[in-house]
Every structure is written in C-alpha cells, then in structure tokens.
Amino acid sequence: MEPMEPPQDQSGGRGPRGQDTRKRQFQGGRGSKRQRTRKEKRVKEGSNDEVLLADVQALFAAQKLSNTGNSTTLKDKANNTDDPAPQEPGGLARGIEETATTDGVVTLPEPFTEIDVKVVEISSTGDGLGLHGSSNQIYVVPFSAPGDIVRAKVVRHFEDEHYSQADFVSVVQAGPLRDDNRINCKYFSTCSGCQFQMLDYPTQLKHKKTIVEKAYKNFSQLPPELVPIIEDTIGSPLQYGYRTKLTPHFDGPPGYISKHDKMKGARNYFTEVPNIGFMGKGLKRTLDIEDCPIGTDAVRMGMKSERSRVAKELDKYKKGATILLRESTLRVQNDDEKASKSIPDTIKVTGPNYTDFKSCIMDNNATSTEYINDFVFTNIAGSFFQNNNSILPVFTQYIREHILSPAPFSIDPQIKYLIDAYSGSGLFTITLSSLFTSSTGIDISGASITSARENAILNKLPTSQCTFIAADAPELFKSVTYPKDETVVVIDPPRKGCDDIFLKQLLRFGPKRVVYVSCNVHTQARDVGVLVRGMGDGGARYKIESLRGFDFFPQTGHVEGVAVLSRVESSGAELPP
C-alpha cells in the first residue's frame, strides 16, 4: 500500500470538483440572480473529492434538506444551542446571512466573505460539515468539530452539489468535543498535515470507526445484511512522536528564466533561505515548519539538522527539493558493552533486553533498519514501509489471529499456504510465515523483492518456507501453484485499490480465505463489494467475516482498514437483491 503523507495537502490544491482552490482572487461581482456553477471535470474514483461528495449527499438526504415540507432540518438542530454565538458589534462579516431574491432563490455569501458556521459533523475527509444562515447549503470547514461555531472564509460555492468550501479562520464558540489545550503544534489549522489535534483520542477512534462504516455504506454496493458490524478501531500506542518518515520540501529560487536562457546555463539564486516544511492547507504555498510533533525523536532531530544543512548549501540548489527523513534503528543486546555507550546523532532507547540507537537517514538510496518485535526489516530508505512502527506489533498480531479459519471443521482441508500480493519488502510474508508450510510474496518492484529476500535471510527463513517473486500482481496466479482450498491470499494494494484484471484472476483462483489490508477504506469497500458479489463468470464469491480499522496516523483523518473474507461454498443460493 502507499502511505498517506500527513504533512502534505492531499488535495493538491484542487477542490472536490477539480478547481484550483489555492487561487484566492475573486473574479467578478455577484448580482441578484443565482450564480450558476460551470460544468466541472469528473471526480476521481476513490479520491477525497468523491468521499466528500458522498458525505455531503448523505447528510442532505438524511435530514431531507431539499424537502421544503420537512419540519426538522439541520438548521434547527444547529441553531438549537443554549448559548448562541456572540455577535460582532456593527454587523461585521460574521453576521452576514444569505438573502433571497425576488424569485425566491437564495443568494449565497460572496467568496472571501467571513461568516459564522455551525458545525454538525465531521466528514470522512476530516473536514467539518456545517450550516450558515437560512439556506440548506452545507459548508466544508477544516479543523472544526461537531458543535463548534467557527468563523470561516468562503472560498467557492458548488451550488449544484449543495455545498461550499471555506477556510478556517477562528473558533467563535467551542463545541463539547473541542479543547484547544490539546493542540500540540503551533502550525495546527494552517499546515495540511493534522486535522484532529483538538479532539481527545477516544473521539478520534470513534470517528474513524464511522469512516469505515460510511465507506461500506457508500462504496461497497452491498445490502446492509452482507456487511457485518464494524469493530472498534484499534488505536496507536503513540499518538505523537510515532511517524518514522517525513518528507519536508522547499521551492526553487524565485524568478523566471526562459527556456532559451536555461539552455545557455542561466539560473536563479536564492537571496534568502526559503520556507522549508509542508504545504499550507488549501494553498499552493510551502509553510516554514521547523518541527513536527508527530515525527519520532530521531526524525525531528534529522529535520533540524537538514534545515541547517540546506541553509548553508543553498547555492547547490538550482531548483526546489524534497528532503527524506527516515528513522533507522541499530539494536544492541544489553549484555554487549556497546549498549552502555553513546553514539553521536542518535536517540538512545533502553529496553529490558536490548538498547536501540535510533538515527535519521536522509539518503534515498541508503538502507534503513527497523524491528517489529523480534523480526528485523531492512529497506531502501526512500521506498515504502509502514510509517508508524509503534502499531505494527499489534497490527501484525491481529492479522495472525484472523488469517486462518476461526473454527475449522475436521472435513475442511487445513490452510497451509500464503500468497502475499503487493508484498513490498515482505512485512506479511515474513511475520506470518510460521503459520504456513510455504509462503510466497509477490511485488512488481524488483528492488522491493531484493529487500524481501534479504529480510527472509535476516529472519532465518529458508526459501522452502518463504519465497519472493518479482511480478505484477495481476500475473501472480500464473506463478503460484498452491491448491486453492489450502491457500489464503493477503492483499495490500496502493490507495487506488485493485484493478478488475486482478480481482477477476483472484475470483477465478478462488482461495479459501482473503485478507484485504488497505490505507484507503473507500477503494477497499469497492473491491470487497466485487469479491462478495462475484463477477458472474463462474468464479468464487466471498462473505465478510470481519471489518476493522487501525489508526496508523493519529491526529489525522486517515484510517487503515482490514477486511477478513471467507469463500462462499457453492449451494445455488443467490445474493439478495
């Protein structure tokens, strides 16, 4: 799977209908007539844009906002507060309301007007959804929580979709879930990395459970009776200081150079140290951020040293750059005299049996090392590996406990074989190998397969028990000859999920069990829906045994999903309509 990089703006500055929300200059005035929304490009499947639209539409439908005969609406609930929002003297921007034209059409606040928004719920993208004034328009405001009244700057209206994007300005009145004393970063509400620092951790976990619930409701296309109750989200042992990789960046020197001049060797030079950090929320602008509290101590140490190095070596950079900060661990047994010593530029962590010296790697091609319980993994530092080491022991143990049948019958063949699709450097193949006679990991990246084979050797696993093949996932079933009734397949795809070719081959092979791990529960829900319904070509179908979220990224709106499925034995039964 591909990691979400919390410090980056995942929208790329694009709004849910494709516009550049980072452009703030309002062009043209608004007359008395309703401004029409131009036709927008199609929303990308499984993207934050699609997820946000589904939440807006569900909120609209649930409250029957479009039904003028409905007696109870979100506006009634939002305005039903014992302590109304304070009013600015003199009728300032926060008092601006929508107004109706002579034909009864509501005119929305002009872009870049500041208004008060009563937040009703948090969307699956991490943004608050709220109301303002007398219209049914929903306002999407980041860094807000249910019950908050926040001042927001309107950015853009999407009238056909019944919502507007707005920037967070300030808290007018905090709701019951919000406590800004919890905020642990001075860049919160401007950096695009974290969304939930104002919420307590149990509330964050409850919300992430609803993300999984809504994903299967909105994207699986399955009737409710085929989706089991979502289990509680398993939290991260660390809520700060957990992230083992960060990638701050800086932009190139200012000034334009023509292509002709570039060919002659012309270049711009920095006149001052540029902002080094992460994207601002909704802006095409890098914020200067000298520290990030969700990073591990070693990564934060590396961030300080790299900022200093870049400032000294600015003349070396003709353009901007992304800086890799990856934690690496040197483990020494406590009975080794090296454990009592100190190593420069490391963070020393002493445990009952061993001492870890944690450093920060900045070279993309260097080798990083990390441990999951007694397993050791080395990787090319710039390649993908899960970025929250603290939760990996709990996470891999959960997979171990659920990958086999919960109550096998004596007549059922025993599951002896594991296929790990999208295996990367072997996380699941290696940590699960002791459960199986033979395990095979498959990945399209030759470099990842090289790392995986090295990791198998480091963990003393013979090739008869643990092998790796470099191949594209859709071709994996041509490379493996395990009997389907004795095989389980682990799927851990990128955020876009699995393509139809892979799913079709998986259903044709028909392994006894499937465990689907995903960093995007929305594309996971879509794919699991296909596995449950089947593809109508005589292949297998599956039932969902369990669904659960894991919080790999506390303080953010991201949740990892694990779906456990078992094959439906042919009985002639049809799916319910």
Coordinates of C-alpha atoms in Angstrom, one line a residue:
M1 CA 0.0 0.0 0.0
E2 CA 1.0 3.6 -0.4
P3 CA 1.3 5.7 2.8
M4 CA -0.6 8.9 3.3
E5 CA 1.8 11.7 3.9
P6 CA 0.0 13.7 6.6
P7 CA 2.2 16.8 6.2
Q8 CA 1.2 17.1 2.5
D9 CA -2.0 18.6 1.2
Q10 CA -3.7 15.6 -0.3
S11 CA -6.0 17.6 -2.5
G12 CA -3.0 19.0 -4.4
G13 CA -4.8 22.3 -4.2
R14 CA -7.8 21.0 -6.1
G15 CA -11.4 21.3 -4.9
P16 CA -13.9 18.4 -5.0
R17 CA -14.9 19.4 -8.5
G18 CA -11.5 20.0 -9.8
Q19 CA -11.0 23.7 -9.3
D20 CA -7.8 25.3 -8.0
T21 CA -8.9 26.2 -4.5
R22 CA -5.5 27.8 -3.9
K23 CA -6.3 30.7 -6.1
R24 CA -7.8 33.3 -3.9
Q25 CA -8.5 36.2 -6.2
F26 CA -12.3 36.7 -6.7
Q27 CA -13.1 37.5 -10.3
G28 CA -16.3 39.4 -11.0
G29 CA -19.1 40.5 -8.8
R30 CA -22.3 38.6 -7.8
G31 CA -25.6 40.0 -9.0
S32 CA -29.0 39.4 -7.6
K33 CA -29.5 36.3 -9.7
R34 CA -28.2 33.0 -8.6
Q35 CA -24.7 32.3 -9.9
R36 CA -24.5 29.1 -12.0
T37 CA -21.8 26.6 -11.4
R38 CA -19.9 25.7 -14.5
K39 CA -19.6 22.1 -15.6
E40 CA -16.7 20.5 -13.8
K41 CA -14.4 17.6 -14.6
R42 CA -15.3 14.2 -13.3
V43 CA -14.3 13.4 -9.7
K44 CA -11.6 10.7 -9.5
E45 CA -12.9 7.4 -8.1
G46 CA -11.9 6.7 -4.5
S47 CA -10.5 10.2 -4.1
N48 CA -11.1 12.6 -1.2
D49 CA -13.3 14.5 -3.6
E50 CA -15.6 11.6 -4.2
V51 CA -15.7 10.7 -0.5
L52 CA -16.6 14.3 0.5
L53 CA -19.4 14.4 -2.1
A54 CA -20.8 11.2 -0.7
D55 CA -20.8 12.6 2.8
V56 CA -22.5 15.8 1.7
Q57 CA -25.1 14.0 -0.2
A58 CA -25.8 11.6 2.7
L59 CA -26.1 14.5 5.1
F60 CA -28.5 16.2 2.7
A61 CA -30.6 13.0 2.3
A62 CA -30.6 12.1 6.0
Q63 CA -32.1 15.5 7.0
K64 CA -34.2 15.9 3.9
L65 CA -32.8 19.3 3.4
S66 CA -34.1 19.6 -0.2
N67 CA -37.7 18.9 1.1
T68 CA -39.2 22.2 1.9
G69 CA -42.0 20.4 3.8
N70 CA -39.7 18.8 6.3
S71 CA -40.3 20.3 9.7
T72 CA -37.0 19.4 11.3
T73 CA -33.8 20.2 9.5
L74 CA -30.1 20.5 10.3
K75 CA -30.6 24.3 10.6
D76 CA -33.0 23.7 13.5
K77 CA -30.5 21.4 15.3
A78 CA -27.6 23.7 14.6
N79 CA -29.4 26.7 15.9
N80 CA -30.7 24.9 19.0
T81 CA -28.0 26.0 21.4
D82 CA -28.4 27.2 24.9
D83 CA -25.6 29.8 24.4
P84 CA -25.9 31.4 21.0
A85 CA -22.8 32.6 19.2
P86 CA -21.6 36.0 20.2
Q87 CA -22.4 38.7 17.7
E88 CA -19.9 41.2 16.4
P89 CA -20.8 44.8 17.0
G90 CA -21.8 46.9 14.0
G91 CA -22.9 43.9 11.9
L92 CA -19.5 42.7 10.8
A93 CA -18.9 39.8 8.4
R94 CA -19.9 37.0 10.8
G95 CA -23.4 38.4 10.8
I96 CA -23.8 38.2 7.0
E97 CA -26.7 35.9 6.0
E98 CA -27.9 34.5 2.7
T99 CA -30.6 36.6 1.2
A100 CA -33.4 35.7 -1.1
T101 CA -34.0 37.4 -4.5
T102 CA -37.4 38.4 -5.7
D103 CA -37.9 34.9 -7.3
G104 CA -37.2 33.2 -4.0
V105 CA -33.7 31.9 -4.9
V106 CA -31.2 32.2 -2.0
T107 CA -28.1 34.2 -2.7
L108 CA -25.1 32.8 -1.0
P109 CA -22.3 34.9 0.6
E110 CA -19.8 36.2 -1.9
P111 CA -16.4 34.4 -2.0
F112 CA -13.9 35.6 0.6
T113 CA -16.7 36.8 2.9
E114 CA -16.2 35.7 6.5
I115 CA -19.2 34.0 8.1
D116 CA -20.1 32.0 11.1
V117 CA -20.7 28.3 10.5
K118 CA -22.4 25.9 13.0
V119 CA -20.6 22.5 12.5
V120 CA -22.8 19.5 12.5
E121 CA -20.5 16.6 11.8
I122 CA -17.0 15.6 10.6
S123 CA -16.7 14.2 7.1
S124 CA -14.7 11.1 6.2
T125 CA -12.1 13.5 4.8
G126 CA -11.5 15.1 8.2
D127 CA -13.3 18.4 7.4
G128 CA -16.2 19.7 9.4
L129 CA -19.6 20.0 7.7
G130 CA -21.8 22.8 8.9
L131 CA -24.6 25.3 8.2
H132 CA -24.9 29.1 7.9
G133 CA -27.9 31.3 7.8
S134 CA -31.3 30.2 6.4
S135 CA -30.2 28.2 3.3
N136 CA -29.6 24.5 3.1
Q137 CA -26.1 25.0 1.7
I138 CA -23.5 22.8 3.6
Y139 CA -20.2 24.5 4.4
V140 CA -17.0 22.4 4.4
V141 CA -14.6 23.8 7.0
P142 CA -11.4 22.2 8.1
F143 CA -10.1 22.0 11.7
S144 CA -13.6 22.0 13.1
A145 CA -15.7 19.6 15.2
P146 CA -19.4 19.0 15.8
G147 CA -21.0 21.6 18.0
D148 CA -18.3 24.3 17.1
I149 CA -19.3 27.7 15.8
V150 CA -16.4 28.8 13.7
R151 CA -15.6 31.8 11.7
A152 CA -14.9 30.7 8.1
K153 CA -13.9 32.5 4.9
V154 CA -16.0 31.3 2.0
V155 CA -13.8 30.2 -0.9
R156 CA -16.0 28.7 -3.5
H157 CA -19.6 27.6 -3.9
F158 CA -20.7 24.4 -5.6
E159 CA -24.4 25.1 -5.8
D160 CA -25.5 22.1 -7.8
E161 CA -23.9 19.9 -5.2
H162 CA -25.3 21.9 -2.3
Y163 CA -22.0 22.7 -0.6
S164 CA -19.3 25.4 -0.3
Q165 CA -15.7 25.2 0.6
A166 CA -14.4 27.6 3.2
D167 CA -11.2 28.3 5.1
F168 CA -11.0 28.0 8.9
V169 CA -10.4 31.5 10.5
S170 CA -11.1 31.1 14.2
V171 CA -13.3 29.5 16.8
V172 CA -16.2 31.7 17.9
Q173 CA -17.6 29.1 20.3
A174 CA -16.1 25.7 21.0
G175 CA -18.4 22.7 20.9
P176 CA -18.3 19.9 23.6
L177 CA -15.8 17.8 21.7
R178 CA -13.2 20.6 21.2
D179 CA -10.4 21.5 23.6
D180 CA -7.7 23.6 22.0
N181 CA -5.5 23.0 25.0
R182 CA -4.9 19.6 23.5
I183 CA -3.2 21.1 20.4
N184 CA 0.4 20.2 20.4
C185 CA 1.7 22.1 17.3
K186 CA 1.7 25.8 16.6
Y187 CA 1.1 25.2 12.9
F188 CA -2.2 23.3 13.5
S189 CA -5.0 24.9 11.5
T190 CA -2.6 26.2 8.8
C191 CA -0.5 23.1 8.0
S192 CA -2.3 20.5 6.0
G193 CA -1.0 17.6 8.0
C194 CA -3.2 17.1 11.0
Q195 CA -6.9 17.6 11.4
F196 CA -7.8 16.4 14.9
Q197 CA -5.4 17.7 17.5
M198 CA -8.3 19.5 19.3
L199 CA -10.1 16.2 19.9
D200 CA -9.4 13.6 22.6
Y201 CA -8.1 10.3 21.3
P202 CA -11.2 8.2 22.1
T203 CA -13.2 10.6 20.0
Q204 CA -10.7 10.3 17.1
L205 CA -11.0 6.5 17.2
K206 CA -14.9 6.6 17.3
H207 CA -14.8 8.9 14.3
K208 CA -12.5 6.6 12.4
K209 CA -14.9 3.7 13.0
T210 CA -17.6 5.8 11.3
I211 CA -15.3 6.4 8.3
V212 CA -15.1 2.6 7.8
E213 CA -18.9 2.3 8.3
K214 CA -19.7 5.0 5.7
A215 CA -17.1 3.6 3.3
Y216 CA -19.0 0.3 3.1
K217 CA -22.4 2.0 3.0
N218 CA -21.4 4.4 0.2
F219 CA -19.0 2.4 -1.9
S220 CA -19.4 -1.4 -1.5
Q221 CA -22.8 -1.5 -3.3
L222 CA -23.7 -4.3 -0.8
P223 CA -27.0 -4.6 1.0
P224 CA -26.6 -3.9 4.8
E225 CA -27.2 -7.6 5.8
L226 CA -24.0 -8.6 3.9
V227 CA -21.8 -6.1 5.8
P228 CA -21.0 -7.1 9.4
I229 CA -21.0 -4.7 12.3
I230 CA -17.7 -2.7 12.1
E231 CA -15.5 -3.4 15.0
D232 CA -13.9 -0.7 17.1
T233 CA -10.9 1.0 15.7
I234 CA -7.6 -0.2 17.3
G235 CA -5.6 2.8 18.4
S236 CA -1.9 3.6 18.1
P237 CA 0.2 3.1 21.2
L238 CA 1.8 6.5 20.4
Q239 CA -0.4 9.5 19.4
Y240 CA 2.5 11.8 18.9
G241 CA 6.1 11.0 18.1
Y242 CA 5.1 8.0 16.0
R243 CA 5.9 8.8 12.4
T244 CA 9.2 7.2 11.2
K245 CA 9.2 9.1 7.9
L246 CA 8.7 12.7 6.9
T247 CA 9.3 14.5 3.6
P248 CA 9.5 18.3 4.1
H249 CA 10.4 20.2 1.0
F250 CA 11.3 23.7 -0.3
D251 CA 10.6 25.6 -3.6
G252 CA 13.2 26.7 -6.0
P253 CA 14.7 30.2 -6.3
P254 CA 12.2 32.9 -7.3
G255 CA 12.3 34.5 -10.7
Y256 CA 11.6 33.5 -14.3
I257 CA 14.2 32.2 -16.8
S258 CA 13.3 31.5 -20.4
K259 CA 14.0 28.1 -21.9
H260 CA 16.5 29.7 -24.2
D261 CA 18.4 31.2 -21.3
K262 CA 18.3 27.9 -19.4
M263 CA 19.9 26.2 -22.4
K264 CA 22.7 28.8 -22.1
G265 CA 23.2 27.8 -18.4
A266 CA 21.4 30.8 -16.8
R267 CA 19.9 30.1 -13.4
N268 CA 18.4 31.9 -10.4
Y269 CA 20.0 32.0 -7.0
F270 CA 18.4 32.1 -3.6
T271 CA 18.7 35.5 -1.9
E272 CA 17.4 34.2 1.4
V273 CA 16.7 30.8 3.0
P274 CA 13.3 29.6 1.5
N275 CA 10.5 28.1 3.6
I276 CA 11.3 24.5 4.4
G277 CA 8.3 22.5 5.5
F278 CA 4.9 21.3 4.3
M279 CA 2.0 22.6 2.2
G280 CA -0.4 25.0 3.8
K281 CA -4.0 23.8 3.9
G282 CA -5.7 24.6 0.6
L283 CA -2.7 26.7 -0.5
K284 CA -0.1 26.4 -3.2
R285 CA 2.5 27.6 -0.7
T286 CA 5.0 25.9 1.5
L287 CA 4.9 26.8 5.2
D288 CA 8.2 27.2 7.0
I289 CA 8.0 24.5 9.7
E290 CA 11.0 23.8 11.8
D291 CA 9.5 20.9 13.9
C292 CA 6.7 18.3 13.5
P293 CA 5.5 16.7 16.7
I294 CA 4.0 13.6 15.1
G295 CA 7.6 12.6 13.9
T296 CA 9.7 10.4 16.1
D297 CA 12.5 12.0 18.1
A298 CA 15.1 10.7 15.6
V299 CA 13.1 12.2 12.6
R300 CA 12.7 15.5 14.4
M301 CA 16.4 15.6 15.2
G302 CA 17.1 15.0 11.5
M303 CA 14.7 17.7 10.5
K304 CA 16.6 20.3 12.5
S305 CA 20.0 19.2 11.1
E306 CA 18.7 19.1 7.4
R307 CA 17.2 22.6 7.7
S308 CA 20.6 23.8 8.9
R309 CA 22.4 22.0 6.1
V310 CA 20.2 23.3 3.4
A311 CA 20.6 26.9 4.7
K312 CA 24.4 26.5 4.4
E313 CA 24.3 24.9 0.9
L314 CA 21.7 26.9 -0.9
D315 CA 24.0 27.7 -3.8
K316 CA 24.0 24.0 -4.7
Y317 CA 20.2 24.0 -5.5
K318 CA 19.1 25.1 -8.9
K319 CA 15.5 24.2 -8.1
G320 CA 13.5 23.1 -5.1
A321 CA 13.9 19.7 -3.4
T322 CA 12.2 17.2 -1.2
I323 CA 14.1 16.1 1.9
L324 CA 13.9 12.5 3.1
L325 CA 13.8 11.9 6.8
R326 CA 13.7 8.2 7.6
E327 CA 14.3 6.6 11.1
S328 CA 16.7 3.7 11.2
T329 CA 17.5 1.5 14.3
L330 CA 20.7 -0.1 15.4
R331 CA 19.8 -2.7 18.1
V332 CA 22.3 -3.9 20.6
Q333 CA 21.8 -6.6 23.3
N334 CA 22.1 -5.2 26.8
D335 CA 24.9 -7.6 27.7
D336 CA 27.0 -6.1 25.0
E337 CA 29.3 -3.4 26.2
K338 CA 28.3 -1.2 23.2
A339 CA 24.9 -0.8 24.9
S340 CA 26.4 1.3 27.7
K341 CA 28.0 3.7 25.3
S342 CA 26.6 6.6 23.3
I343 CA 26.6 7.1 19.6
P344 CA 26.6 10.6 18.1
D345 CA 23.5 11.8 16.3
T346 CA 21.3 9.1 17.7
I347 CA 18.4 8.7 20.1
K348 CA 19.2 6.0 22.7
V349 CA 16.2 3.9 23.9
T350 CA 16.9 1.2 26.5
G351 CA 14.6 -1.7 27.0
P352 CA 14.7 -4.8 29.3
N353 CA 16.7 -6.9 26.9
Y354 CA 18.3 -4.6 24.3
T355 CA 19.2 -1.0 23.6
D356 CA 18.1 0.8 20.4
F357 CA 20.1 3.6 18.8
K358 CA 17.8 5.5 16.5
S359 CA 19.2 7.7 13.8
C360 CA 17.7 9.6 10.9
I361 CA 18.7 8.7 7.3
M362 CA 18.5 11.5 4.6
D363 CA 19.8 9.5 1.6
N364 CA 17.1 7.9 -0.5
N365 CA 19.4 5.1 -1.6
A366 CA 20.7 4.2 1.9
T367 CA 19.4 1.2 3.9
S368 CA 17.1 1.7 6.8
T369 CA 16.5 -0.9 9.5
E370 CA 13.6 -1.4 11.9
Y371 CA 12.3 -4.0 14.2
I372 CA 8.8 -5.4 14.7
N373 CA 9.0 -7.5 17.9
D374 CA 11.9 -9.9 17.1
F375 CA 11.5 -9.5 13.3
V376 CA 14.0 -7.3 11.5
F377 CA 13.4 -5.5 8.3
T378 CA 15.8 -3.6 6.1
N379 CA 14.6 -1.4 3.2
I380 CA 15.9 1.1 0.7
A381 CA 15.3 4.3 2.7
G382 CA 13.3 6.1 0.0
S383 CA 11.0 3.1 -0.6
F384 CA 7.7 2.4 1.1
F385 CA 7.4 0.8 4.5
Q386 CA 4.7 1.4 7.1
N387 CA 5.4 4.7 8.8
N388 CA 4.1 4.0 12.4
N389 CA 6.3 1.3 13.9
S390 CA 4.6 1.6 17.3
I391 CA 1.3 0.0 16.0
L392 CA 2.9 -2.7 13.8
P393 CA 3.3 -5.4 16.6
V394 CA -0.5 -5.1 17.4
F395 CA -1.4 -4.9 13.7
T396 CA 0.6 -7.9 12.6
Q397 CA -0.6 -9.9 15.6
Y398 CA -4.2 -9.1 14.6
I399 CA -3.6 -10.5 11.1
R400 CA -2.0 -13.6 12.6
E401 CA -5.1 -14.2 14.8
H402 CA -7.6 -13.8 11.9
I403 CA -5.9 -15.1 8.8
L404 CA -6.9 -18.7 9.5
S405 CA -10.4 -20.1 9.8
P406 CA -11.9 -19.2 13.2
A407 CA -13.3 -22.7 13.8
P408 CA -12.1 -25.2 11.2
F409 CA -14.2 -28.3 10.6
S410 CA -12.4 -31.6 10.6
I411 CA -13.6 -32.2 7.0
D412 CA -12.1 -28.9 5.8
P413 CA -8.6 -29.1 4.3
Q414 CA -6.1 -27.3 6.5
I415 CA -4.8 -24.0 5.2
K416 CA -1.1 -24.5 4.5
Y417 CA -0.2 -21.8 2.0
L418 CA 0.0 -18.0 1.9
I419 CA 0.1 -15.7 -1.1
D420 CA 1.1 -12.1 -0.2
A421 CA 0.2 -9.9 -3.1
Y422 CA 1.8 -6.4 -3.2
S423 CA 4.3 -7.8 -0.7
G424 CA 6.8 -5.0 -0.7
S425 CA 9.8 -5.9 1.4
G426 CA 8.0 -8.8 3.0
L427 CA 6.1 -7.5 6.0
F428 CA 3.3 -10.0 6.0
T429 CA 5.1 -12.9 4.2
I430 CA 7.7 -12.9 6.9
T431 CA 5.7 -12.1 10.1
L432 CA 3.1 -14.8 9.1
S433 CA 5.4 -17.4 7.7
S434 CA 5.4 -19.6 10.8
L435 CA 1.7 -20.3 10.3
F436 CA 2.2 -22.0 6.9
T437 CA 4.1 -24.7 5.2
S438 CA 5.0 -22.3 2.4
S439 CA 4.6 -18.6 1.8
T440 CA 5.1 -16.6 -1.4
G441 CA 5.4 -12.8 -1.6
I442 CA 4.9 -11.1 -5.0
D443 CA 5.6 -7.5 -5.9
I444 CA 6.1 -5.5 -9.1
S445 CA 9.2 -3.8 -7.7
G446 CA 12.4 -5.7 -8.2
A447 CA 14.1 -3.6 -5.6
S448 CA 11.4 -4.5 -3.0
I449 CA 11.8 -8.2 -3.8
T450 CA 15.5 -7.9 -3.3
S451 CA 14.9 -6.3 0.1
A452 CA 12.3 -9.0 0.9
R453 CA 14.7 -11.8 0.1
E454 CA 17.4 -10.2 2.3
N455 CA 14.9 -9.8 5.1
A456 CA 14.0 -13.5 4.9
I457 CA 17.6 -14.4 5.3
L458 CA 18.0 -11.9 8.2
N459 CA 15.0 -13.6 9.9
K460 CA 16.5 -17.1 9.2
L461 CA 13.6 -18.2 6.9
P462 CA 14.6 -20.9 4.3
T463 CA 13.4 -20.5 0.8
S464 CA 11.3 -23.7 1.2
Q465 CA 9.2 -21.7 3.7
C466 CA 9.4 -18.2 2.4
T467 CA 9.9 -17.1 -1.3
F468 CA 9.5 -13.9 -3.2
I469 CA 8.8 -13.3 -6.9
A470 CA 9.0 -10.1 -8.9
A471 CA 5.8 -9.9 -11.0
D472 CA 2.9 -7.7 -11.5
A473 CA 0.0 -8.6 -9.1
P474 CA -2.4 -9.5 -12.0
E475 CA 0.1 -12.1 -13.1
L476 CA 0.7 -13.6 -9.7
F477 CA -1.7 -16.6 -10.1
K478 CA 0.3 -17.8 -13.1
S479 CA 3.4 -18.0 -10.9
V480 CA 1.9 -19.9 -7.9
T481 CA 0.5 -23.4 -8.0
Y482 CA -0.8 -23.7 -4.4
P483 CA -4.1 -25.7 -4.1
K484 CA -6.9 -23.1 -3.7
D485 CA -8.7 -25.0 -0.8
E486 CA -5.5 -24.8 1.2
T487 CA -4.5 -21.2 0.4
V488 CA -5.1 -17.7 1.9
V489 CA -4.3 -14.6 0.0
V490 CA -3.3 -11.3 1.6
I491 CA -4.0 -8.2 -0.5
D492 CA -2.2 -4.9 0.4
P493 CA -2.6 -2.7 -2.7
P494 CA -1.9 1.0 -3.3
R495 CA -4.5 3.6 -2.4
K496 CA -6.2 3.2 -5.8
G497 CA -7.1 -0.4 -4.9
C498 CA -7.2 -3.4 -7.1
D499 CA -8.0 -3.3 -10.8
D500 CA -10.6 -5.5 -12.5
I501 CA -7.9 -7.8 -14.0
F502 CA -6.5 -8.7 -10.6
L503 CA -9.9 -9.2 -9.0
K504 CA -11.1 -11.4 -11.9
Q505 CA -8.0 -13.6 -11.5
L506 CA -8.4 -13.8 -7.7
L507 CA -12.0 -14.9 -8.1
R508 CA -11.1 -17.5 -10.7
F509 CA -8.4 -18.9 -8.5
G510 CA -10.8 -18.8 -5.5
P511 CA -8.6 -19.2 -2.4
K512 CA -10.2 -20.4 0.7
R513 CA -9.7 -17.1 2.5
V514 CA -8.7 -13.5 1.7
V515 CA -7.4 -10.8 4.0
Y516 CA -7.6 -7.3 2.4
V517 CA -5.5 -4.6 4.0
S518 CA -5.8 -1.0 2.8
C519 CA -4.8 2.5 3.5
N520 CA -8.0 3.7 1.6
V521 CA -11.1 2.0 3.1
H522 CA -13.2 3.5 0.3
T523 CA -11.5 1.7 -2.5
Q524 CA -11.3 -1.3 -0.2
A525 CA -15.0 -1.2 0.2
R526 CA -15.5 -1.0 -3.6
D527 CA -13.2 -4.0 -4.2
V528 CA -14.7 -6.1 -1.3
G529 CA -18.1 -5.5 -2.8
V530 CA -16.8 -7.1 -6.0
L531 CA -15.5 -10.1 -4.1
V532 CA -18.8 -10.6 -2.3
R533 CA -21.0 -10.2 -5.4
G534 CA -18.6 -12.1 -7.7
M535 CA -18.2 -11.3 -11.4
G536 CA -20.7 -13.7 -12.9
D537 CA -18.2 -15.8 -14.8
G538 CA -18.2 -18.9 -12.6
G539 CA -15.6 -17.6 -10.2
A540 CA -15.8 -17.7 -6.4
R541 CA -17.8 -15.4 -4.1
Y542 CA -16.9 -14.4 -0.6
K543 CA -18.6 -13.4 2.6
I544 CA -17.2 -10.8 5.0
E545 CA -16.2 -12.2 8.4
S546 CA -14.9 -9.0 10.0
L547 CA -14.1 -5.4 9.3
R548 CA -11.9 -3.2 11.5
G549 CA -9.9 0.0 11.3
F550 CA -6.4 0.6 12.6
D551 CA -5.2 4.1 13.5
F552 CA -1.8 4.3 11.8
F553 CA -1.9 8.2 11.8
P554 CA -3.3 9.7 15.0
Q555 CA -4.3 13.4 14.8
T556 CA -5.2 12.9 11.1
G557 CA -8.3 11.8 9.2
H558 CA -6.7 8.6 7.8
V559 CA -7.6 5.1 8.9
E560 CA -6.2 1.7 7.8
G561 CA -8.7 -1.0 7.1
V562 CA -8.6 -4.8 7.5
A563 CA -11.3 -6.9 5.9
V564 CA -11.3 -10.7 6.5
L565 CA -13.2 -12.8 4.0
S566 CA -14.0 -16.5 3.5
R567 CA -15.1 -18.2 0.4
V568 CA -18.8 -19.0 0.0
E569 CA -19.2 -22.7 -0.8
S570 CA -21.5 -23.3 -3.8
S571 CA -25.0 -24.0 -2.7
G572 CA -27.1 -22.5 -5.5
A573 CA -28.0 -19.6 -3.2
E574 CA -28.3 -16.1 -4.8
L575 CA -27.3 -12.8 -3.4
P576 CA -30.2 -10.8 -2.0
P577 CA -31.4 -8.1 -4.4

